[in-house]
Amino acid sequence: MTTVTLDERLGTGWTKPPLIPNPVLRWGLLIGALIYIVLAVSSIDVNWSRVAEGMSRGWAFVTAFFNPDFVSRGGDIWDGILESIIITITSTVVGIAISIPIGLGAARNIAPLPVYLVCRGIVALSRALNEIIVAILLVAIFGFGPLAGFLTLSFATIGFLSKLLAEDIEEMDKVQGEAIRATGSSWLQWINYGVQPQVMPRLIGLSMYRLDINFRESAVLGLVGAGGIGATLNTAFDRYEFDTAAAILLIIIVTVMVLEYLSGVIRAKVQ
């Protein structure tokens, strides 16, 4: 009597087929990619003496985190943080206020086609331009200061919130809206009672998330002269005051962590 092993009963195991079935094409693409990487890396002009000098400065910057200086430029740090907070809050509030009507107009299921196309164009324009590019343009127009940062972050908030709000409206449950319409409600009543309750929790969560993003972006925009703590941080780096720069970065990190915690708590309560 022959003995059948367990492996023979189970048969050959299934193996995932390769993404590219043709082995010649598969290996050809792999070799071509490796050759491209080697040529791309070899074309980079590296100044190794500059790298060695930068490594020592980089190590000095890392060690500065163990002894940050919050005192020497404490006034400038506080003014920069306060300016960043003001830019963040005002740009977020203004951006949300403008995003709501644009988001409603960018939802195909509730807006007529002409309004939809105009609002979608505004959203696409806002999302196509990076914050740094917009900040440089606005600094050239309005000069250095927080006004350019405020306008930049408001513009970025519009593209971010309007798109996500419009997508949420397009995916909402139609039954609730149709029930409100069946009562003979006006368009504003339909929006208020049929659409708003479904999208409000997500809108609050996205608004808190955008507040977090705007604070971080305000630090970056300061590097191009758009106000905020970034200007103080840039000055500290230019003067090689790594202990002051470390103090500023620690404040930014702690602030972002606090905002992240608060946004998580608020999102958990409204959803």
PDB file of C-alpha atoms in Angstrom:
ATOM      1  CA  MET A   1       0.000   0.000   0.000  1.00  0.00           C
ATOM      2  CA  THR A   2       1.503   3.331  -1.087  1.00  0.00           C
ATOM      3  CA  THR A   3       1.736   6.176   1.414  1.00  0.00           C
ATOM      4  CA  VAL A   4       0.625   9.604   0.198  1.00  0.00           C
ATOM      5  CA  THR A   5       2.396  12.467   1.875  1.00  0.00           C
ATOM      6  CA  LEU A   6       0.660  15.638   2.949  1.00  0.00           C
ATOM      7  CA  ASP A   7       2.544  17.681   0.345  1.00  0.00           C
ATOM      8  CA  GLU A   8       1.325  15.378  -2.403  1.00  0.00           C
ATOM      9  CA  ARG A   9      -2.258  15.746  -1.239  1.00  0.00           C
ATOM     10  CA  LEU A  10      -2.057  19.508  -1.050  1.00  0.00           C
ATOM     11  CA  GLY A  11      -0.388  19.831  -4.431  1.00  0.00           C
ATOM     12  CA  THR A  12       1.763  22.670  -5.669  1.00  0.00           C
ATOM     13  CA  GLY A  13       1.325  25.947  -3.818  1.00  0.00           C
ATOM     14  CA  TRP A  14       0.126  29.073  -5.607  1.00  0.00           C
ATOM     15  CA  THR A  15       2.748  31.635  -6.484  1.00  0.00           C
ATOM     16  CA  LYS A  16       2.056  35.201  -7.515  1.00  0.00           C
ATOM     17  CA  PRO A  17       2.703  35.714 -11.228  1.00  0.00           C
ATOM     18  CA  PRO A  18       5.254  38.381 -12.170  1.00  0.00           C
ATOM     19  CA  LEU A  19       4.025  41.829 -13.128  1.00  0.00           C
ATOM     20  CA  ILE A  20       5.715  41.504 -16.538  1.00  0.00           C
ATOM     21  CA  PRO A  21       5.268  37.935 -17.827  1.00  0.00           C
ATOM     22  CA  ASN A  22       7.951  38.161 -20.551  1.00  0.00           C
ATOM     23  CA  PRO A  23      11.294  37.428 -18.826  1.00  0.00           C
ATOM     24  CA  VAL A  24      13.338  39.123 -21.558  1.00  0.00           C
ATOM     25  CA  LEU A  25      11.357  42.341 -21.222  1.00  0.00           C
ATOM     26  CA  ARG A  26      11.377  42.108 -17.415  1.00  0.00           C
ATOM     27  CA  TRP A  27      15.143  41.739 -17.134  1.00  0.00           C
ATOM     28  CA  GLY A  28      15.704  44.295 -19.882  1.00  0.00           C
ATOM     29  CA  LEU A  29      13.719  46.918 -17.975  1.00  0.00           C
ATOM     30  CA  LEU A  30      15.567  46.086 -14.756  1.00  0.00           C
ATOM     31  CA  ILE A  31      18.996  46.367 -16.365  1.00  0.00           C
ATOM     32  CA  GLY A  32      17.967  49.566 -18.154  1.00  0.00           C
ATOM     33  CA  ALA A  33      16.772  51.079 -14.862  1.00  0.00           C
ATOM     34  CA  LEU A  34      20.074  50.191 -13.162  1.00  0.00           C
ATOM     35  CA  ILE A  35      22.079  51.720 -16.018  1.00  0.00           C
ATOM     36  CA  TYR A  36      19.970  54.879 -15.823  1.00  0.00           C
ATOM     37  CA  ILE A  37      20.507  55.171 -12.055  1.00  0.00           C
ATOM     38  CA  VAL A  38      24.274  54.753 -12.439  1.00  0.00           C
ATOM     39  CA  LEU A  39      24.451  57.382 -15.198  1.00  0.00           C
ATOM     40  CA  ALA A  40      22.209  59.784 -13.253  1.00  0.00           C
ATOM     41  CA  VAL A  41      24.286  59.487 -10.077  1.00  0.00           C
ATOM     42  CA  SER A  42      27.575  59.827 -11.975  1.00  0.00           C
ATOM     43  CA  SER A  43      26.335  63.038 -13.619  1.00  0.00           C
ATOM     44  CA  ILE A  44      25.882  64.753 -10.239  1.00  0.00           C
ATOM     45  CA  ASP A  45      28.685  67.204  -9.539  1.00  0.00           C
ATOM     46  CA  VAL A  46      29.586  66.694  -5.874  1.00  0.00           C
ATOM     47  CA  ASN A  47      31.980  69.014  -4.095  1.00  0.00           C
ATOM     48  CA  TRP A  48      33.351  66.630  -1.490  1.00  0.00           C
ATOM     49  CA  SER A  49      35.255  69.337   0.378  1.00  0.00           C
ATOM     50  CA  ARG A  50      31.992  71.262   0.721  1.00  0.00           C
ATOM     51  CA  VAL A  51      30.284  68.090   1.906  1.00  0.00           C
ATOM     52  CA  ALA A  52      32.973  67.572   4.558  1.00  0.00           C
ATOM     53  CA  GLU A  53      32.567  71.160   5.730  1.00  0.00           C
ATOM     54  CA  GLY A  54      28.804  70.775   5.797  1.00  0.00           C
ATOM     55  CA  MET A  55      29.009  67.570   7.834  1.00  0.00           C
ATOM     56  CA  SER A  56      30.765  69.374  10.666  1.00  0.00           C
ATOM     57  CA  ARG A  57      28.152  72.128  10.600  1.00  0.00           C
ATOM     58  CA  GLY A  58      25.383  69.550  10.449  1.00  0.00           C
ATOM     59  CA  TRP A  59      26.774  67.809  13.512  1.00  0.00           C
ATOM     60  CA  ALA A  60      26.961  71.158  15.324  1.00  0.00           C
ATOM     61  CA  PHE A  61      23.289  71.724  14.460  1.00  0.00           C
ATOM     62  CA  VAL A  62      22.305  68.273  15.762  1.00  0.00           C
ATOM     63  CA  THR A  63      24.171  68.766  19.037  1.00  0.00           C
ATOM     64  CA  ALA A  64      22.468  72.165  19.450  1.00  0.00           C
ATOM     65  CA  PHE A  65      19.201  70.330  20.135  1.00  0.00           C
ATOM     66  CA  PHE A  66      20.705  69.154  23.435  1.00  0.00           C
ATOM     67  CA  ASN A  67      21.341  72.764  24.477  1.00  0.00           C
ATOM     68  CA  PRO A  68      18.767  75.006  22.756  1.00  0.00           C
ATOM     69  CA  ASP A  69      18.872  78.737  23.404  1.00  0.00           C
ATOM     70  CA  PHE A  70      15.429  80.179  24.133  1.00  0.00           C
ATOM     71  CA  VAL A  71      16.754  83.351  25.786  1.00  0.00           C
ATOM     72  CA  SER A  72      19.238  85.201  23.542  1.00  0.00           C
ATOM     73  CA  ARG A  73      16.662  85.926  20.848  1.00  0.00           C
ATOM     74  CA  GLY A  74      13.604  85.241  22.983  1.00  0.00           C
ATOM     75  CA  GLY A  75      11.841  88.427  21.897  1.00  0.00           C
ATOM     76  CA  ASP A  76      12.269  87.659  18.196  1.00  0.00           C
ATOM     77  CA  ILE A  77      11.164  84.053  18.729  1.00  0.00           C
ATOM     78  CA  TRP A  78       8.035  85.092  20.599  1.00  0.00           C
ATOM     79  CA  ASP A  79       7.154  87.739  17.993  1.00  0.00           C
ATOM     80  CA  GLY A  80       7.653  85.216  15.194  1.00  0.00           C
ATOM     81  CA  ILE A  81       5.548  82.522  16.882  1.00  0.00           C
ATOM     82  CA  LEU A  82       2.771  85.036  17.616  1.00  0.00           C
ATOM     83  CA  GLU A  83       2.838  86.208  14.000  1.00  0.00           C
ATOM     84  CA  SER A  84       2.679  82.615  12.746  1.00  0.00           C
ATOM     85  CA  ILE A  85      -0.300  81.874  15.012  1.00  0.00           C
ATOM     86  CA  ILE A  86      -2.143  84.973  13.782  1.00  0.00           C
ATOM     87  CA  ILE A  87      -1.423  84.106  10.138  1.00  0.00           C
ATOM     88  CA  THR A  88      -2.518  80.510  10.711  1.00  0.00           C
ATOM     89  CA  ILE A  89      -5.820  81.301  12.420  1.00  0.00           C
ATOM     90  CA  THR A  90      -6.870  84.154  10.138  1.00  0.00           C
ATOM     91  CA  SER A  91      -5.948  82.358   6.908  1.00  0.00           C
ATOM     92  CA  THR A  92      -7.743  79.205   8.037  1.00  0.00           C
ATOM     93  CA  VAL A  93     -10.928  81.072   9.007  1.00  0.00           C
ATOM     94  CA  VAL A  94     -11.003  83.121   5.793  1.00  0.00           C
ATOM     95  CA  GLY A  95     -10.121  80.090   3.697  1.00  0.00           C
ATOM     96  CA  ILE A  96     -12.930  78.020   5.238  1.00  0.00           C
ATOM     97  CA  ALA A  97     -15.458  80.829   4.735  1.00  0.00           C
ATOM     98  CA  ILE A  98     -14.584  81.069   1.039  1.00  0.00           C
ATOM     99  CA  SER A  99     -14.221  77.301   0.578  1.00  0.00           C
ATOM    100  CA  ILE A 100     -17.793  76.474   1.598  1.00  0.00           C
ATOM    101  CA  PRO A 101     -19.585  78.272  -1.291  1.00  0.00           C
ATOM    102  CA  ILE A 102     -16.904  77.174  -3.755  1.00  0.00           C
ATOM    103  CA  GLY A 103     -17.185  73.584  -2.512  1.00  0.00           C
ATOM    104  CA  LEU A 104     -20.957  73.702  -2.968  1.00  0.00           C
ATOM    105  CA  GLY A 105     -20.513  75.044  -6.486  1.00  0.00           C
ATOM    106  CA  ALA A 106     -17.881  72.412  -7.309  1.00  0.00           C
ATOM    107  CA  ALA A 107     -20.239  69.518  -6.446  1.00  0.00           C
ATOM    108  CA  ARG A 108     -21.798  68.322  -9.695  1.00  0.00           C
ATOM    109  CA  ASN A 109     -24.884  66.818  -8.047  1.00  0.00           C
ATOM    110  CA  ILE A 110     -26.143  70.141  -6.609  1.00  0.00           C
ATOM    111  CA  ALA A 111     -24.663  72.883  -8.832  1.00  0.00           C
ATOM    112  CA  PRO A 112     -25.614  73.852 -12.399  1.00  0.00           C
ATOM    113  CA  LEU A 113     -22.972  73.224 -15.048  1.00  0.00           C
ATOM    114  CA  PRO A 114     -21.723  76.843 -15.496  1.00  0.00           C
ATOM    115  CA  VAL A 115     -21.272  77.302 -11.740  1.00  0.00           C
ATOM    116  CA  TYR A 116     -19.648  73.874 -11.509  1.00  0.00           C
ATOM    117  CA  LEU A 117     -17.088  74.688 -14.212  1.00  0.00           C
ATOM    118  CA  VAL A 118     -16.172  78.044 -12.659  1.00  0.00           C
ATOM    119  CA  CYS A 119     -15.762  76.603  -9.150  1.00  0.00           C
ATOM    120  CA  ARG A 120     -13.798  73.609 -10.424  1.00  0.00           C
ATOM    121  CA  GLY A 121     -11.517  76.008 -12.283  1.00  0.00           C
ATOM    122  CA  ILE A 122     -10.854  77.944  -9.059  1.00  0.00           C
ATOM    123  CA  VAL A 123     -10.091  74.700  -7.213  1.00  0.00           C
ATOM    124  CA  ALA A 124      -7.765  73.498  -9.980  1.00  0.00           C
ATOM    125  CA  LEU A 125      -5.905  76.819 -10.052  1.00  0.00           C
ATOM    126  CA  SER A 126      -5.429  76.838  -6.288  1.00  0.00           C
ATOM    127  CA  ARG A 127      -4.157  73.264  -6.235  1.00  0.00           C
ATOM    128  CA  ALA A 128      -1.891  73.745  -9.258  1.00  0.00           C
ATOM    129  CA  LEU A 129       0.216  76.501  -7.663  1.00  0.00           C
ATOM    130  CA  ASN A 130       2.576  75.569  -4.840  1.00  0.00           C
ATOM    131  CA  GLU A 131       2.471  77.701  -1.701  1.00  0.00           C
ATOM    132  CA  ILE A 132       6.092  78.796  -2.115  1.00  0.00           C
ATOM    133  CA  ILE A 133       5.478  80.045  -5.668  1.00  0.00           C
ATOM    134  CA  VAL A 134       2.371  81.938  -4.588  1.00  0.00           C
ATOM    135  CA  ALA A 135       4.228  83.411  -1.593  1.00  0.00           C
ATOM    136  CA  ILE A 136       7.113  84.630  -3.764  1.00  0.00           C
ATOM    137  CA  LEU A 137       4.635  86.263  -6.148  1.00  0.00           C
ATOM    138  CA  LEU A 138       2.680  87.935  -3.332  1.00  0.00           C
ATOM    139  CA  VAL A 139       5.867  89.106  -1.602  1.00  0.00           C
ATOM    140  CA  ALA A 140       6.866  90.755  -4.874  1.00  0.00           C
ATOM    141  CA  ILE A 141       3.437  92.450  -5.017  1.00  0.00           C
ATOM    142  CA  PHE A 142       2.790  93.383  -1.370  1.00  0.00           C
ATOM    143  CA  GLY A 143       6.334  93.357   0.021  1.00  0.00           C
ATOM    144  CA  PHE A 144       7.784  91.461   2.965  1.00  0.00           C
ATOM    145  CA  GLY A 145       5.497  90.776   5.890  1.00  0.00           C
ATOM    146  CA  PRO A 146       2.586  88.677   7.156  1.00  0.00           C
ATOM    147  CA  LEU A 147       0.080  89.940   4.550  1.00  0.00           C
ATOM    148  CA  ALA A 148       1.701  87.826   1.837  1.00  0.00           C
ATOM    149  CA  GLY A 149       1.684  84.785   4.116  1.00  0.00           C
ATOM    150  CA  PHE A 150      -1.959  85.323   5.057  1.00  0.00           C
ATOM    151  CA  LEU A 151      -3.071  85.570   1.417  1.00  0.00           C
ATOM    152  CA  THR A 152      -0.954  82.569   0.401  1.00  0.00           C
ATOM    153  CA  LEU A 153      -2.356  80.252   3.058  1.00  0.00           C
ATOM    154  CA  SER A 154      -5.906  81.465   2.465  1.00  0.00           C
ATOM    155  CA  PHE A 155      -5.506  80.682  -1.241  1.00  0.00           C
ATOM    156  CA  ALA A 156      -4.083  77.230  -0.463  1.00  0.00           C
ATOM    157  CA  THR A 157      -6.871  76.503   2.037  1.00  0.00           C
ATOM    158  CA  ILE A 158      -9.500  77.256  -0.604  1.00  0.00           C
ATOM    159  CA  GLY A 159      -8.133  74.650  -2.998  1.00  0.00           C
ATOM    160  CA  PHE A 160      -7.658  72.046  -0.288  1.00  0.00           C
ATOM    161  CA  LEU A 161     -11.026  72.329   1.468  1.00  0.00           C
ATOM    162  CA  SER A 162     -13.175  73.082  -1.577  1.00  0.00           C
ATOM    163  CA  LYS A 163     -12.066  69.949  -3.420  1.00  0.00           C
ATOM    164  CA  LEU A 164     -12.565  67.602  -0.461  1.00  0.00           C
ATOM    165  CA  LEU A 165     -15.879  69.225   0.482  1.00  0.00           C
ATOM    166  CA  ALA A 166     -17.176  68.916  -3.084  1.00  0.00           C
ATOM    167  CA  GLU A 167     -16.183  65.250  -3.241  1.00  0.00           C
ATOM    168  CA  ASP A 168     -17.902  64.602   0.086  1.00  0.00           C
ATOM    169  CA  ILE A 169     -21.092  66.277  -1.161  1.00  0.00           C
ATOM    170  CA  GLU A 170     -21.027  64.219  -4.363  1.00  0.00           C
ATOM    171  CA  GLU A 171     -20.754  60.999  -2.323  1.00  0.00           C
ATOM    172  CA  MET A 172     -23.447  61.852   0.248  1.00  0.00           C
ATOM    173  CA  ASP A 173     -26.598  59.804   0.804  1.00  0.00           C
ATOM    174  CA  LYS A 174     -29.283  61.090  -1.581  1.00  0.00           C
ATOM    175  CA  VAL A 175     -32.203  59.751   0.476  1.00  0.00           C
ATOM    176  CA  GLN A 176     -31.966  62.442   3.159  1.00  0.00           C
ATOM    177  CA  GLY A 177     -31.795  65.224   0.586  1.00  0.00           C
ATOM    178  CA  GLU A 178     -34.732  63.848  -1.383  1.00  0.00           C
ATOM    179  CA  ALA A 179     -36.797  63.595   1.803  1.00  0.00           C
ATOM    180  CA  ILE A 180     -36.141  67.273   2.553  1.00  0.00           C
ATOM    181  CA  ARG A 181     -37.044  68.240  -1.006  1.00  0.00           C
ATOM    182  CA  ALA A 182     -40.297  66.277  -0.781  1.00  0.00           C
ATOM    183  CA  THR A 183     -41.462  68.640   1.965  1.00  0.00           C
ATOM    184  CA  GLY A 184     -41.386  71.565  -0.478  1.00  0.00           C
ATOM    185  CA  SER A 185     -38.263  73.152   0.997  1.00  0.00           C
ATOM    186  CA  SER A 186     -36.324  75.912  -0.726  1.00  0.00           C
ATOM    187  CA  TRP A 187     -32.783  75.439  -2.049  1.00  0.00           C
ATOM    188  CA  LEU A 188     -31.229  76.972   1.077  1.00  0.00           C
ATOM    189  CA  GLN A 189     -33.374  74.803   3.351  1.00  0.00           C
ATOM    190  CA  TRP A 190     -32.407  71.744   1.337  1.00  0.00           C
ATOM    191  CA  ILE A 191     -28.697  72.616   1.750  1.00  0.00           C
ATOM    192  CA  ASN A 192     -29.120  73.368   5.460  1.00  0.00           C
ATOM    193  CA  TYR A 193     -31.120  70.277   6.410  1.00  0.00           C
ATOM    194  CA  GLY A 194     -30.308  67.772   3.672  1.00  0.00           C
ATOM    195  CA  VAL A 195     -26.630  68.384   2.855  1.00  0.00           C
ATOM    196  CA  GLN A 196     -25.061  70.181   5.810  1.00  0.00           C
ATOM    197  CA  PRO A 197     -25.699  67.477   8.464  1.00  0.00           C
ATOM    198  CA  GLN A 198     -23.987  64.868   6.289  1.00  0.00           C
ATOM    199  CA  VAL A 199     -20.833  66.836   5.492  1.00  0.00           C
ATOM    200  CA  MET A 200     -20.388  68.934   8.657  1.00  0.00           C
ATOM    201  CA  PRO A 201     -18.415  66.331  10.703  1.00  0.00           C
ATOM    202  CA  ARG A 202     -15.927  65.833   7.881  1.00  0.00           C
ATOM    203  CA  LEU A 203     -15.719  69.577   7.267  1.00  0.00           C
ATOM    204  CA  ILE A 204     -14.794  70.180  10.914  1.00  0.00           C
ATOM    205  CA  GLY A 205     -12.162  67.435  10.791  1.00  0.00           C
ATOM    206  CA  LEU A 206     -10.664  68.773   7.566  1.00  0.00           C
ATOM    207  CA  SER A 207     -10.658  72.311   8.966  1.00  0.00           C
ATOM    208  CA  MET A 208      -8.651  71.228  12.001  1.00  0.00           C
ATOM    209  CA  TYR A 209      -6.280  69.322   9.748  1.00  0.00           C
ATOM    210  CA  ARG A 210      -5.837  72.392   7.562  1.00  0.00           C
ATOM    211  CA  LEU A 211      -5.144  74.512  10.652  1.00  0.00           C
ATOM    212  CA  ASP A 212      -2.281  72.144  11.452  1.00  0.00           C
ATOM    213  CA  ILE A 213      -0.977  72.365   7.875  1.00  0.00           C
ATOM    214  CA  ASN A 214      -1.178  76.154   7.797  1.00  0.00           C
ATOM    215  CA  PHE A 215       0.915  76.521  10.941  1.00  0.00           C
ATOM    216  CA  ARG A 216       3.647  74.332   9.482  1.00  0.00           C
ATOM    217  CA  GLU A 217       3.451  76.138   6.155  1.00  0.00           C
ATOM    218  CA  SER A 218       3.680  79.531   7.886  1.00  0.00           C
ATOM    219  CA  ALA A 219       7.118  78.531   9.153  1.00  0.00           C
ATOM    220  CA  VAL A 220       8.207  77.646   5.615  1.00  0.00           C
ATOM    221  CA  LEU A 221       6.759  80.776   4.012  1.00  0.00           C
ATOM    222  CA  GLY A 222       8.761  82.942   6.380  1.00  0.00           C
ATOM    223  CA  LEU A 223      11.891  81.761   4.575  1.00  0.00           C
ATOM    224  CA  VAL A 224      10.811  83.727   1.486  1.00  0.00           C
ATOM    225  CA  GLY A 225       9.776  86.797   3.458  1.00  0.00           C
ATOM    226  CA  ALA A 226       6.074  86.049   3.958  1.00  0.00           C
ATOM    227  CA  GLY A 227       6.151  86.624   7.723  1.00  0.00           C
ATOM    228  CA  GLY A 228       5.967  84.195  10.613  1.00  0.00           C
ATOM    229  CA  ILE A 229       8.568  82.311  12.606  1.00  0.00           C
ATOM    230  CA  GLY A 230      10.292  81.197   9.409  1.00  0.00           C
ATOM    231  CA  ALA A 231      11.948  84.597   9.031  1.00  0.00           C
ATOM    232  CA  THR A 232      13.491  84.300  12.501  1.00  0.00           C
ATOM    233  CA  LEU A 233      14.550  80.732  11.743  1.00  0.00           C
ATOM    234  CA  ASN A 234      16.186  81.820   8.490  1.00  0.00           C
ATOM    235  CA  THR A 235      18.071  84.581  10.281  1.00  0.00           C
ATOM    236  CA  ALA A 236      19.327  82.123  12.887  1.00  0.00           C
ATOM    237  CA  PHE A 237      20.637  79.795  10.182  1.00  0.00           C
ATOM    238  CA  ASP A 238      22.295  82.669   8.296  1.00  0.00           C
ATOM    239  CA  ARG A 239      24.152  83.638  11.465  1.00  0.00           C
ATOM    240  CA  TYR A 240      25.002  80.002  12.294  1.00  0.00           C
ATOM    241  CA  GLU A 241      23.111  80.391  15.576  1.00  0.00           C
ATOM    242  CA  PHE A 242      22.251  76.708  15.669  1.00  0.00           C
ATOM    243  CA  ASP A 243      21.175  76.766  19.325  1.00  0.00           C
ATOM    244  CA  THR A 244      18.556  79.423  18.522  1.00  0.00           C
ATOM    245  CA  ALA A 245      17.474  77.523  15.410  1.00  0.00           C
ATOM    246  CA  ALA A 246      17.108  74.363  17.487  1.00  0.00           C
ATOM    247  CA  ALA A 247      14.958  76.245  20.003  1.00  0.00           C
ATOM    248  CA  ILE A 248      12.678  77.521  17.207  1.00  0.00           C
ATOM    249  CA  LEU A 249      12.324  74.056  15.675  1.00  0.00           C
ATOM    250  CA  LEU A 250      11.505  72.535  19.063  1.00  0.00           C
ATOM    251  CA  ILE A 251       8.763  75.133  19.579  1.00  0.00           C
ATOM    252  CA  ILE A 252       7.360  74.350  16.118  1.00  0.00           C
ATOM    253  CA  ILE A 253       7.433  70.605  16.797  1.00  0.00           C
ATOM    254  CA  VAL A 254       5.684  70.961  20.166  1.00  0.00           C
ATOM    255  CA  THR A 255       3.062  73.306  18.708  1.00  0.00           C
ATOM    256  CA  VAL A 256       2.321  70.922  15.826  1.00  0.00           C
ATOM    257  CA  MET A 257       2.021  68.000  18.255  1.00  0.00           C
ATOM    258  CA  VAL A 258      -0.432  69.953  20.420  1.00  0.00           C
ATOM    259  CA  LEU A 259      -2.495  70.918  17.364  1.00  0.00           C
ATOM    260  CA  GLU A 260      -2.476  67.303  16.194  1.00  0.00           C
ATOM    261  CA  TYR A 261      -3.732  66.127  19.572  1.00  0.00           C
ATOM    262  CA  LEU A 262      -6.463  68.783  19.715  1.00  0.00           C
ATOM    263  CA  SER A 263      -7.589  68.050  16.158  1.00  0.00           C
ATOM    264  CA  GLY A 264      -7.812  64.328  16.986  1.00  0.00           C
ATOM    265  CA  VAL A 265      -9.938  65.047  20.054  1.00  0.00           C
ATOM    266  CA  ILE A 266     -12.276  67.370  18.126  1.00  0.00           C
ATOM    267  CA  ARG A 267     -12.617  64.949  15.194  1.00  0.00           C
ATOM    268  CA  ALA A 268     -13.436  62.125  17.595  1.00  0.00           C
ATOM    269  CA  LYS A 269     -16.213  64.172  19.232  1.00  0.00           C
ATOM    270  CA  VAL A 270     -17.918  65.327  16.047  1.00  0.00           C
ATOM    271  CA  GLN A 271     -17.746  62.060  14.090  1.00  0.00           C
TER     272      GLN A 271
END
